[in-house]
Tab-separated table of C-alpha atoms in Angstrom:
chain	number	residue	atom	x	y	z
X	1	UNK	CA	0.000	0.000	0.000
X	2	UNK	CA	1.103	3.579	-0.573
X	3	UNK	CA	1.545	6.074	2.234
X	4	UNK	CA	3.682	8.842	3.645
X	5	UNK	CA	4.359	9.618	7.283
X	6	UNK	CA	1.526	12.145	7.431
X	7	UNK	CA	-1.041	10.459	5.178
X	8	UNK	CA	-3.315	7.504	5.712
X	9	UNK	CA	-1.933	4.497	3.815
X	10	UNK	CA	-3.905	3.558	0.709
X	11	UNK	CA	-4.460	0.256	-1.034
X	12	UNK	CA	-5.445	0.798	-4.675
X	13	UNK	CA	-7.475	-1.853	-6.478
X	14	UNK	CA	-7.633	-1.057	-10.197
X	15	UNK	CA	-9.881	-3.326	-12.250
X	16	UNK	CA	-9.595	-3.690	-16.012
X	17	UNK	CA	-11.446	-5.714	-18.602
X	18	UNK	CA	-14.408	-5.213	-20.835
X	19	UNK	CA	-18.201	-5.173	-20.581
X	20	UNK	CA	-18.482	-7.878	-17.903
X	21	UNK	CA	-16.341	-5.826	-15.488
X	22	UNK	CA	-17.984	-2.533	-16.539
X	23	UNK	CA	-21.259	-4.104	-15.373
X	24	UNK	CA	-23.241	-3.682	-18.597
X	25	UNK	CA	-26.976	-4.136	-18.015
X	26	UNK	CA	-26.556	-2.747	-14.488
X	27	UNK	CA	-25.358	0.512	-12.964
X	28	UNK	CA	-21.554	0.875	-12.874
X	29	UNK	CA	-21.710	1.125	-9.071
X	30	UNK	CA	-23.343	-2.351	-9.007
X	31	UNK	CA	-20.331	-3.957	-10.743
X	32	UNK	CA	-18.347	-6.450	-8.693
X	33	UNK	CA	-15.336	-4.132	-8.021
X	34	UNK	CA	-17.588	-1.721	-6.138
X	35	UNK	CA	-19.430	-4.560	-4.374
X	36	UNK	CA	-15.999	-5.601	-3.099
X	37	UNK	CA	-15.246	-2.012	-2.076
X	38	UNK	CA	-18.460	-1.685	-0.049
X	39	UNK	CA	-17.583	-4.843	1.896
X	40	UNK	CA	-13.869	-4.278	2.499
X	41	UNK	CA	-13.565	-0.506	2.854
X	42	UNK	CA	-15.064	-0.103	6.370
X	43	UNK	CA	-13.099	-3.133	7.630
X	44	UNK	CA	-9.748	-1.878	6.330
X	45	UNK	CA	-10.381	1.499	7.990
X	46	UNK	CA	-10.491	-0.135	11.441
X	47	UNK	CA	-7.434	-0.194	13.739
X	48	UNK	CA	-4.821	-1.553	13.714
X	49	UNK	CA	-4.990	-1.476	9.894
X	50	UNK	CA	-6.231	2.076	9.219
X	51	UNK	CA	-6.010	1.612	5.438
X	52	UNK	CA	-7.986	3.690	2.962
X	53	UNK	CA	-9.255	1.462	0.146
X	54	UNK	CA	-9.339	3.049	-3.322
X	55	UNK	CA	-11.222	1.110	-6.008
X	56	UNK	CA	-11.174	2.017	-9.709
X	57	UNK	CA	-13.237	0.328	-12.376
X	58	UNK	CA	-11.294	1.203	-15.524
X	59	UNK	CA	-12.837	-1.458	-17.752
X	60	UNK	CA	-13.885	-0.509	-21.285
X	61	UNK	CA	-16.652	-2.340	-23.096
X	62	UNK	CA	-15.682	-4.330	-26.175
X	63	UNK	CA	-11.866	-4.184	-26.253
X	64	UNK	CA	-9.080	-6.803	-26.346
X	65	UNK	CA	-6.372	-7.116	-23.682
X	66	UNK	CA	-3.934	-5.331	-26.027
X	67	UNK	CA	-3.258	-2.499	-26.677
X	68	UNK	CA	-4.863	-1.949	-23.211
X	69	UNK	CA	-2.060	-3.999	-21.613
X	70	UNK	CA	0.590	-1.606	-22.930
X	71	UNK	CA	-1.244	1.278	-21.275
X	72	UNK	CA	-1.824	0.000	-17.714
X	73	UNK	CA	-0.447	3.147	-15.986
X	74	UNK	CA	-2.726	5.258	-18.216
X	75	UNK	CA	-5.912	3.403	-17.343
X	76	UNK	CA	-5.221	1.962	-13.883
X	77	UNK	CA	-2.825	4.516	-12.395
X	78	UNK	CA	0.821	4.070	-11.445
X	79	UNK	CA	-0.249	3.570	-7.827
X	80	UNK	CA	-2.238	0.374	-8.503
X	81	UNK	CA	-1.632	-2.417	-5.959
X	82	UNK	CA	-4.157	-4.737	-7.627
X	83	UNK	CA	-4.398	-5.271	-11.393
X	84	UNK	CA	-7.018	-7.357	-13.191
X	85	UNK	CA	-8.311	-8.467	-16.564
X	86	UNK	CA	-11.405	-10.445	-17.563
X	87	UNK	CA	-11.448	-13.025	-20.318
X	88	UNK	CA	-15.087	-14.013	-19.940
X	89	UNK	CA	-16.068	-13.753	-23.595
X	90	UNK	CA	-13.355	-12.662	-26.012
X	91	UNK	CA	-9.894	-13.791	-27.110
X	92	UNK	CA	-10.549	-17.549	-27.182
X	93	UNK	CA	-8.820	-19.900	-24.765
X	94	UNK	CA	-5.189	-19.141	-25.567
X	95	UNK	CA	-2.795	-17.931	-22.889
X	96	UNK	CA	-0.240	-15.816	-24.771
X	97	UNK	CA	-2.286	-12.630	-24.331
X	98	UNK	CA	-2.632	-13.226	-20.587
X	99	UNK	CA	1.090	-13.915	-20.166
X	100	UNK	CA	1.969	-10.707	-22.005
X	101	UNK	CA	-0.544	-8.790	-19.864
X	102	UNK	CA	0.919	-10.287	-16.655
X	103	UNK	CA	4.428	-9.288	-17.773
X	104	UNK	CA	3.230	-5.710	-18.386
X	105	UNK	CA	1.693	-5.661	-14.884
X	106	UNK	CA	5.047	-6.766	-13.442
X	107	UNK	CA	6.573	-3.602	-14.949
X	108	UNK	CA	4.199	-1.383	-12.933
X	109	UNK	CA	5.774	0.777	-10.179
X	110	UNK	CA	4.218	-1.351	-7.417
X	111	UNK	CA	5.359	-4.672	-8.817
X	112	UNK	CA	4.387	-7.399	-8.253
X	113	UNK	CA	0.695	-6.521	-8.075
X	114	UNK	CA	-2.079	-8.592	-6.598
X	115	UNK	CA	-3.276	-10.051	-9.895
X	116	UNK	CA	-6.926	-10.962	-10.501
X	117	UNK	CA	-8.053	-13.005	-13.504
X	118	UNK	CA	-11.791	-13.107	-14.139
X	119	UNK	CA	-11.856	-16.465	-15.925
X	120	UNK	CA	-12.080	-20.041	-14.708
X	121	UNK	CA	-12.773	-21.707	-18.070
X	122	UNK	CA	-9.385	-21.609	-19.821
X	123	UNK	CA	-7.055	-24.266	-18.437
X	124	UNK	CA	-4.194	-22.736	-20.443
X	125	UNK	CA	-4.596	-19.359	-18.758
X	126	UNK	CA	-4.866	-20.880	-15.301
X	127	UNK	CA	-1.710	-22.903	-15.997
X	128	UNK	CA	0.188	-19.711	-16.938
X	129	UNK	CA	-0.806	-18.083	-13.640
X	130	UNK	CA	0.260	-21.220	-11.755
X	131	UNK	CA	3.632	-21.275	-13.512
X	132	UNK	CA	4.272	-17.653	-12.552
X	133	UNK	CA	3.402	-18.522	-8.946
X	134	UNK	CA	5.755	-21.528	-9.044
X	135	UNK	CA	8.522	-19.281	-10.418
X	136	UNK	CA	8.026	-16.938	-7.471
X	137	UNK	CA	7.294	-13.839	-9.562
X	138	UNK	CA	3.531	-13.518	-9.041
X	139	UNK	CA	2.477	-14.050	-5.419
X	140	UNK	CA	-1.087	-15.147	-4.630
X	141	UNK	CA	-2.973	-14.268	-7.823
X	142	UNK	CA	-6.730	-14.825	-7.821
X	143	UNK	CA	-8.713	-16.589	-10.553
X	144	UNK	CA	-12.348	-15.674	-10.115
X	145	UNK	CA	-15.319	-17.577	-11.516
X	146	UNK	CA	-18.882	-16.340	-11.434
X	147	UNK	CA	-22.112	-18.280	-11.979
X	148	UNK	CA	-20.194	-21.582	-12.114
X	149	UNK	CA	-19.840	-21.292	-8.335
X	150	UNK	CA	-23.625	-21.601	-7.881
X	151	UNK	CA	-25.371	-24.931	-7.373
X	152	UNK	CA	-27.920	-24.956	-10.209
X	153	UNK	CA	-30.361	-26.915	-8.039
X	154	UNK	CA	-30.619	-23.934	-5.688
X	155	UNK	CA	-31.715	-21.722	-8.584
X	156	UNK	CA	-34.535	-24.163	-9.360
X	157	UNK	CA	-36.065	-23.628	-5.925
X	158	UNK	CA	-39.004	-21.213	-5.489
X	159	UNK	CA	-37.755	-17.654	-4.963
X	160	UNK	CA	-38.587	-17.572	-1.241
X	161	UNK	CA	-36.769	-20.866	-0.571
X	162	UNK	CA	-33.463	-19.786	-2.083
X	163	UNK	CA	-30.580	-18.392	-0.003
X	164	UNK	CA	-30.841	-14.585	0.118
X	165	UNK	CA	-27.840	-14.147	-2.189
X	166	UNK	CA	-29.603	-16.107	-4.919
X	167	UNK	CA	-32.918	-14.315	-4.697
X	168	UNK	CA	-33.761	-11.916	-7.551
X	169	UNK	CA	-31.050	-13.804	-9.478
X	170	UNK	CA	-32.680	-13.059	-12.831
X	171	UNK	CA	-33.098	-9.306	-12.261
X	172	UNK	CA	-30.898	-6.597	-13.759
X	173	UNK	CA	-29.733	-3.634	-11.698
X	174	UNK	CA	-30.567	-1.101	-14.429
X	175	UNK	CA	-34.110	-0.416	-15.679
X	176	UNK	CA	-35.561	-3.057	-17.973
X	177	UNK	CA	-34.543	-2.503	-21.577
X	178	UNK	CA	-31.235	-0.803	-20.749
X	179	UNK	CA	-28.369	-1.545	-23.181
X	180	UNK	CA	-26.222	-4.532	-22.299
X	181	UNK	CA	-28.955	-6.744	-20.843
X	182	UNK	CA	-27.686	-9.706	-22.832
X	183	UNK	CA	-27.479	-13.366	-21.726
X	184	UNK	CA	-23.662	-13.250	-21.541
X	185	UNK	CA	-23.545	-10.329	-19.088
X	186	UNK	CA	-23.821	-10.993	-15.335
X	187	UNK	CA	-26.939	-9.619	-13.675
X	188	UNK	CA	-26.904	-7.631	-10.435
X	189	UNK	CA	-26.812	-10.536	-7.967
X	190	UNK	CA	-24.099	-12.306	-9.949
X	191	UNK	CA	-21.928	-9.208	-9.503
X	192	UNK	CA	-22.806	-9.345	-5.795
X	193	UNK	CA	-21.644	-12.976	-5.728
X	194	UNK	CA	-18.331	-12.171	-7.419
X	195	UNK	CA	-17.707	-9.268	-5.061
X	196	UNK	CA	-18.441	-11.426	-2.015
X	197	UNK	CA	-16.242	-14.294	-3.278
X	198	UNK	CA	-13.279	-11.940	-3.591
X	199	UNK	CA	-14.070	-10.275	-0.265
X	200	UNK	CA	-14.156	-13.592	1.638
X	201	UNK	CA	-10.836	-14.602	0.096
X	202	UNK	CA	-9.255	-11.282	1.103
X	203	UNK	CA	-10.770	-11.339	4.586
X	204	UNK	CA	-9.090	-14.711	5.143
X	205	UNK	CA	-5.795	-13.042	4.197
X	206	UNK	CA	-6.552	-10.190	6.625
X	207	UNK	CA	-7.007	-12.717	9.422
X	208	UNK	CA	-3.537	-14.095	8.710
X	209	UNK	CA	-2.103	-10.553	8.596
X	210	UNK	CA	-3.651	-9.690	11.963
X	211	UNK	CA	-2.175	-12.843	13.520
X	212	UNK	CA	1.288	-11.845	12.259
X	213	UNK	CA	0.839	-8.319	13.631
X	214	UNK	CA	-0.184	-9.663	17.059
X	215	UNK	CA	2.719	-12.099	17.342
X	216	UNK	CA	5.513	-9.821	16.105
X	217	UNK	CA	5.731	-6.131	17.026
X	218	UNK	CA	8.458	-5.701	14.390
X	219	UNK	CA	6.301	-7.191	11.609
X	220	UNK	CA	6.977	-4.179	9.350
X	221	UNK	CA	10.742	-4.717	9.091
X	222	UNK	CA	10.865	-7.865	6.900
X	223	UNK	CA	8.169	-6.392	4.630
X	224	UNK	CA	10.069	-3.101	4.219
X	225	UNK	CA	13.321	-4.999	3.601
X	226	UNK	CA	11.650	-7.066	0.896
X	227	UNK	CA	10.128	-3.959	-0.703
X	228	UNK	CA	13.500	-2.199	-0.750
X	229	UNK	CA	15.102	-5.249	-2.336
X	230	UNK	CA	12.362	-5.465	-4.979
X	231	UNK	CA	12.162	-1.769	-5.840
X	232	UNK	CA	15.838	-1.007	-5.283
X	233	UNK	CA	16.962	-2.819	-8.422
X	234	UNK	CA	17.020	-0.716	-11.575
X	235	UNK	CA	15.525	-3.370	-13.836
X	236	UNK	CA	12.728	-5.853	-13.191
X	237	UNK	CA	13.898	-9.402	-13.888
X	238	UNK	CA	11.290	-11.476	-15.710
X	239	UNK	CA	11.276	-15.255	-16.135
X	240	UNK	CA	11.561	-16.845	-19.584
X	241	UNK	CA	8.087	-16.777	-21.201
X	242	UNK	CA	6.052	-19.971	-21.329
X	243	UNK	CA	3.981	-19.025	-24.395
X	244	UNK	CA	5.110	-17.980	-27.865
X	245	UNK	CA	4.494	-14.593	-29.474
X	246	UNK	CA	7.264	-14.589	-32.095
X	247	UNK	CA	4.710	-14.581	-34.931
X	248	UNK	CA	3.039	-11.400	-33.641
X	249	UNK	CA	5.817	-9.123	-34.854
X	250	UNK	CA	5.975	-7.412	-31.461
X	251	UNK	CA	7.747	-9.952	-29.260
X	252	UNK	CA	9.990	-7.495	-27.376
X	253	UNK	CA	6.973	-5.296	-26.565
X	254	UNK	CA	5.012	-8.281	-25.276
X	255	UNK	CA	7.582	-10.460	-23.528
X	256	UNK	CA	10.786	-8.438	-23.348
X	257	UNK	CA	14.088	-10.005	-24.384
X	258	UNK	CA	16.654	-12.356	-22.876
X	259	UNK	CA	19.778	-10.863	-21.330
X	260	UNK	CA	20.963	-14.111	-19.740
X	261	UNK	CA	19.698	-17.637	-20.244
X	262	UNK	CA	17.074	-17.414	-17.509
X	263	UNK	CA	16.798	-13.646	-17.153
X	264	UNK	CA	14.517	-11.520	-19.276
X	265	UNK	CA	14.136	-7.755	-19.201
X	266	UNK	CA	11.605	-5.434	-20.777
X	267	UNK	CA	12.324	-1.980	-22.096
X	268	UNK	CA	10.093	0.784	-20.777
X	269	UNK	CA	6.930	0.886	-22.885
X	270	UNK	CA	5.178	4.266	-23.125
X	271	UNK	CA	1.591	4.888	-24.132
X	272	UNK	CA	-0.678	7.787	-24.991
X	273	UNK	CA	-4.325	6.984	-25.613
X	274	UNK	CA	-7.634	8.715	-26.264
X	275	UNK	CA	-9.743	5.915	-24.735
X	276	UNK	CA	-11.530	6.679	-21.465
X	277	UNK	CA	-11.237	6.405	-18.477
X	278	UNK	CA	-7.716	7.775	-18.734
X	279	UNK	CA	-5.849	8.733	-15.553
X	280	UNK	CA	-2.702	9.990	-17.295
X	281	UNK	CA	-1.087	10.042	-20.720
X	282	UNK	CA	-3.803	11.477	-22.952
X	283	UNK	CA	-3.246	11.200	-26.698
X	284	UNK	CA	-3.829	14.950	-27.070
X	285	UNK	CA	-0.680	15.605	-25.019
X	286	UNK	CA	1.564	14.489	-27.907
X	287	UNK	CA	-0.339	16.263	-30.706
X	288	UNK	CA	1.708	19.060	-32.298
X	289	UNK	CA	-0.626	20.005	-35.148
X	290	UNK	CA	-3.119	18.714	-37.670
X	291	UNK	CA	-6.172	18.372	-35.389
X	292	UNK	CA	-9.371	20.369	-35.886
X	293	UNK	CA	-10.433	22.120	-32.695
X	294	UNK	CA	-13.975	21.055	-31.850
X	295	UNK	CA	-15.832	21.888	-28.643
X	296	UNK	CA	-18.946	19.861	-29.443
X	297	UNK	CA	-20.159	17.151	-27.077
X	298	UNK	CA	-18.548	13.848	-28.088
X	299	UNK	CA	-21.969	12.301	-28.714
X	300	UNK	CA	-22.899	14.948	-31.293
X	301	UNK	CA	-22.462	13.806	-34.898
X	302	UNK	CA	-19.523	15.617	-36.490
X	303	UNK	CA	-20.029	17.666	-39.646
X	304	UNK	CA	-18.096	16.460	-42.711
X	305	UNK	CA	-16.564	19.920	-43.124
X	306	UNK	CA	-14.619	19.461	-39.863
X	307	UNK	CA	-12.529	16.738	-41.506
X	308	UNK	CA	-11.253	19.019	-44.264
X	309	UNK	CA	-7.898	20.305	-43.083
X	310	UNK	CA	-7.595	18.398	-39.815
X	311	UNK	CA	-8.058	15.111	-37.998
X	312	UNK	CA	-11.045	15.101	-35.608
X	313	UNK	CA	-11.511	13.625	-32.129
X	314	UNK	CA	-14.641	11.523	-32.550
X	315	UNK	CA	-16.334	8.213	-31.758
X	316	UNK	CA	-17.514	5.518	-34.138
X	317	UNK	CA	-21.153	5.113	-35.136
X	318	UNK	CA	-21.769	2.018	-32.987
X	319	UNK	CA	-20.118	3.637	-29.957
X	320	UNK	CA	-22.173	6.814	-30.380
X	321	UNK	CA	-25.454	4.914	-30.887
X	322	UNK	CA	-24.790	2.758	-27.813
X	323	UNK	CA	-23.904	5.748	-25.613
X	324	UNK	CA	-27.019	7.628	-26.738
X	325	UNK	CA	-29.159	4.633	-25.738
X	326	UNK	CA	-27.459	4.576	-22.328
X	327	UNK	CA	-28.155	8.318	-21.935
X	328	UNK	CA	-31.871	7.578	-22.127
X	329	UNK	CA	-31.438	5.644	-18.877
X	330	UNK	CA	-29.448	8.386	-17.159
X	331	UNK	CA	-25.986	7.226	-18.236
X	332	UNK	CA	-25.917	4.382	-15.634
X	333	UNK	CA	-22.666	5.826	-14.256
X	334	UNK	CA	-20.529	4.500	-17.122
X	335	UNK	CA	-17.261	6.368	-17.701
X	336	UNK	CA	-15.755	4.354	-20.576
X	337	UNK	CA	-15.674	5.681	-24.134
X	338	UNK	CA	-13.706	4.701	-27.242
X	339	UNK	CA	-12.738	8.121	-28.584
X	340	UNK	CA	-10.058	8.494	-31.272
X	341	UNK	CA	-8.555	10.846	-33.818
X	342	UNK	CA	-10.219	10.184	-37.191
X	343	UNK	CA	-8.807	11.292	-40.538
X	344	UNK	CA	-9.513	11.092	-44.279
X	345	UNK	CA	-7.346	12.209	-47.241
X	346	UNK	CA	-8.538	15.830	-46.991
X	347	UNK	CA	-7.640	15.959	-43.270
X	348	UNK	CA	-3.959	16.499	-44.066
X	349	UNK	CA	-1.008	15.443	-41.921
X	350	UNK	CA	-1.318	14.635	-38.220
X	351	UNK	CA	1.908	15.662	-36.476
X	352	UNK	CA	2.835	14.046	-33.160
X	353	UNK	CA	5.889	14.370	-30.930
X	354	UNK	CA	6.497	11.951	-28.094
X	355	UNK	CA	9.228	12.082	-25.434
X	356	UNK	CA	11.930	9.553	-24.701
X	357	UNK	CA	11.061	7.939	-21.364
X	358	UNK	CA	13.790	5.327	-21.052
X	359	UNK	CA	16.815	5.063	-18.733
X	360	UNK	CA	19.430	6.922	-20.822
X	361	UNK	CA	17.959	10.411	-20.539
X	362	UNK	CA	20.893	12.020	-18.720
X	363	UNK	CA	23.372	11.294	-21.524
X	364	UNK	CA	21.648	13.544	-24.085
X	365	UNK	CA	22.170	17.272	-24.563
X	366	UNK	CA	20.410	19.641	-26.980
X	367	UNK	CA	23.552	19.850	-29.145
X	368	UNK	CA	23.041	16.149	-29.934
X	369	UNK	CA	20.019	17.153	-31.991
X	370	UNK	CA	21.185	15.046	-34.933
X	371	UNK	CA	21.527	11.840	-32.899
X	372	UNK	CA	20.062	8.754	-34.496
X	373	UNK	CA	16.602	7.923	-33.120
X	374	UNK	CA	17.003	4.143	-33.365
X	375	UNK	CA	19.544	4.315	-30.528
X	376	UNK	CA	16.765	5.427	-28.167
X	377	UNK	CA	13.534	4.180	-29.721
X	378	UNK	CA	13.005	0.579	-30.778
X	379	UNK	CA	9.652	0.836	-32.555
X	380	UNK	CA	6.351	2.683	-32.586
X	381	UNK	CA	2.997	0.917	-32.423
X	382	UNK	CA	-0.170	2.614	-33.657
X	383	UNK	CA	-3.601	1.195	-32.910
X	384	UNK	CA	-6.993	2.008	-34.344
X	385	UNK	CA	-10.416	1.785	-32.721
X	386	UNK	CA	-11.635	-1.805	-32.619
X	387	UNK	CA	-14.716	-1.422	-34.778
X	388	UNK	CA	-15.847	-3.396	-37.818
X	389	UNK	CA	-17.163	-1.170	-40.581
X	390	UNK	CA	-17.096	-3.286	-43.736
X	391	UNK	CA	-14.566	-4.212	-46.415
X	392	UNK	CA	-14.012	-0.645	-47.625
X	393	UNK	CA	-12.963	0.830	-44.274
X	394	UNK	CA	-9.514	2.368	-43.802
X	395	UNK	CA	-6.703	-0.165	-43.736
X	396	UNK	CA	-3.788	1.122	-41.668
X	397	UNK	CA	-1.214	-0.957	-43.542
X	398	UNK	CA	-2.002	0.417	-46.989
X	399	UNK	CA	-3.906	3.694	-46.515
X	400	UNK	CA	-1.458	5.564	-44.259
X	401	UNK	CA	1.986	7.057	-44.916
X	402	UNK	CA	4.460	7.843	-42.135
X	403	UNK	CA	7.472	10.018	-41.437
X	404	UNK	CA	9.441	9.279	-38.262
X	405	UNK	CA	12.185	11.607	-37.052
X	406	UNK	CA	11.981	13.513	-40.355
X	407	UNK	CA	12.586	10.313	-42.361
X	408	UNK	CA	10.157	8.573	-44.688
X	409	UNK	CA	9.049	5.113	-43.524
X	410	UNK	CA	9.028	2.642	-46.406
X	411	UNK	CA	5.930	0.422	-46.759
X	412	UNK	CA	8.070	-2.635	-46.110
X	413	UNK	CA	8.945	-1.270	-42.662
X	414	UNK	CA	5.328	-1.198	-41.512
X	415	UNK	CA	3.915	-4.506	-40.279
X	416	UNK	CA	0.630	-5.762	-38.868
X	417	UNK	CA	0.805	-7.012	-35.288
X	418	UNK	CA	-0.840	-10.413	-35.420
X	419	UNK	CA	-3.094	-12.287	-32.995
X	420	UNK	CA	-2.490	-10.513	-29.690
X	421	UNK	CA	-4.036	-7.098	-30.481
X	422	UNK	CA	-7.083	-8.466	-32.218
X	423	UNK	CA	-10.834	-8.026	-31.833
X	424	UNK	CA	-13.458	-10.146	-33.591
X	425	UNK	CA	-10.631	-11.541	-35.764
X	426	UNK	CA	-9.573	-8.047	-36.866
X	427	UNK	CA	-5.973	-7.042	-36.065
X	428	UNK	CA	-6.000	-3.435	-34.872
X	429	UNK	CA	-2.338	-2.445	-34.334
X	430	UNK	CA	0.609	-1.873	-36.646
X	431	UNK	CA	4.317	-1.657	-35.889
X	432	UNK	CA	6.283	1.169	-37.516
X	433	UNK	CA	10.042	0.621	-37.679
X	434	UNK	CA	12.384	3.498	-36.854
X	435	UNK	CA	14.294	4.356	-40.071
X	436	UNK	CA	18.092	4.392	-39.779
X	437	UNK	CA	18.171	8.031	-40.872
X	438	UNK	CA	15.495	9.113	-38.325
X	439	UNK	CA	16.735	11.774	-35.869
X	440	UNK	CA	15.668	12.730	-32.377
X	441	UNK	CA	14.532	16.293	-31.715
X	442	UNK	CA	14.193	18.598	-28.737
X	443	UNK	CA	11.257	20.626	-27.567
X	444	UNK	CA	12.143	24.280	-28.121
X	445	UNK	CA	13.853	25.693	-25.067
X	446	UNK	CA	13.814	22.365	-23.222
X	447	UNK	CA	16.168	19.476	-22.543
X	448	UNK	CA	13.609	16.723	-23.092
X	449	UNK	CA	14.159	14.974	-26.384
X	450	UNK	CA	11.839	12.783	-28.349
X	451	UNK	CA	10.652	11.685	-31.734
X	452	UNK	CA	8.446	13.370	-34.322
X	453	UNK	CA	5.827	11.247	-36.106
X	454	UNK	CA	3.773	12.384	-39.078
X	455	UNK	CA	0.720	10.429	-40.254
X	456	UNK	CA	-1.054	11.119	-43.550
X	457	UNK	CA	-4.047	9.346	-45.094
X	458	UNK	CA	-3.004	8.576	-48.685
X	459	UNK	CA	-5.570	5.920	-49.559
X	460	UNK	CA	-7.777	7.767	-52.055
X	461	UNK	CA	-10.761	5.506	-51.364
X	462	UNK	CA	-10.886	6.265	-47.625
X	463	UNK	CA	-14.102	8.053	-46.609
X	464	UNK	CA	-16.153	8.742	-43.498
X	465	UNK	CA	-19.034	6.777	-44.973
X	466	UNK	CA	-17.022	3.564	-45.357
X	467	UNK	CA	-14.829	4.142	-42.319
X	468	UNK	CA	-12.183	6.834	-41.755
X	469	UNK	CA	-8.696	6.013	-40.490
X	470	UNK	CA	-8.408	6.251	-36.714
X	471	UNK	CA	-5.617	6.503	-34.144
X	472	UNK	CA	-6.548	5.658	-30.546
X	473	UNK	CA	-3.230	4.466	-29.066
X	474	UNK	CA	0.361	5.492	-29.706
X	475	UNK	CA	2.839	3.136	-28.019
X	476	UNK	CA	6.604	3.272	-28.181
X	477	UNK	CA	9.414	1.124	-26.823
X	478	UNK	CA	12.240	3.117	-25.249
X	479	UNK	CA	15.710	1.572	-25.627
């Protein structure tokens, strides 16, 4: 938990995932993370613990685990003690995505986190978690099931004869007819069940903690020594991966690379995104020029004229239609939204500049302005909104041209990231190589250096009607 001498210590639980964790069909506050908060928060406040519990539900409906996994500090906060993901519906039964996500979580400032997996169906994913426990790098992760924990015979009893937690089992928390009331989404009491299951598990752990505190007045010392040992080292040591991602085209971004036979390290991965909820690292913060200023509400349909001469922050048709339906029911507390910068050929060039955030910052001075960028940046990944809009929609691989560090990127140096960043069988991220002649640049008057990126829609057939090009995540690997 985080604290200072004058502040109450905090324990931050940051939940990620998609519509199941958001609580679709119910109010956001009825989702299982907040059920857990209501149970645990008053208990953790009691002496001798005196801990303030902070719970964030940063799930976003209808997204894959990547590129989200590259942006954990953005969505969950750098102070997260607990990190989660749910695999209830999407991404099949494979485990490579989960392993990559776990490895990203181990790079968080408060590593290793308490890891929660909302999935009990995939044996492969459970085996990956177990292997990371056996290797000693992921202590006490939780795999949480939901309705499978309920004896079906109890649900066949008359309503009044069921245990109280199974009464009103078939009722949604939001008004009837609200968006998301689909058979695959948990209803209100199923969220209650999941929250209680996690709470009981954690209360057992609290009992053990209290016993330790009673028996040993110096109980803090070994914990502090372990924390100093863990966080004192400059680089996090990762175990060799147990799944394969070599075919993705982004192996170093997903798994890191081997420095010794059994030691793997991961370069610092930076992210800027326009998806919400976003705690830090907004995509707008790296925009230099090429965006049309627009103060309209995000749910208002954008006029075509806005796209002439600038990219536009917007949402897709399905996202807008869904949010407008939710608005009819008061919004239901939801805070997630898939916003992105959209562009067509007449939008012109989008100019971005992103800072170097790796370990070698101190060795660079402004007079090194001509230094080669590939020494400091390994690759850039650009992701589009995960929406299916037909065969004639923008294709990032063929409809976009790039300049990186004032150098043209050849088509052969742009590749599709396969499998891991995929939604409904559509790959949504590309990898842009850093050209050898690309140069770093400095912000005027500053000592921070970085890399300029220019994106232009050159596909003449790209239109708003068929699906404009979109940029929702910019990710870069710092050498």
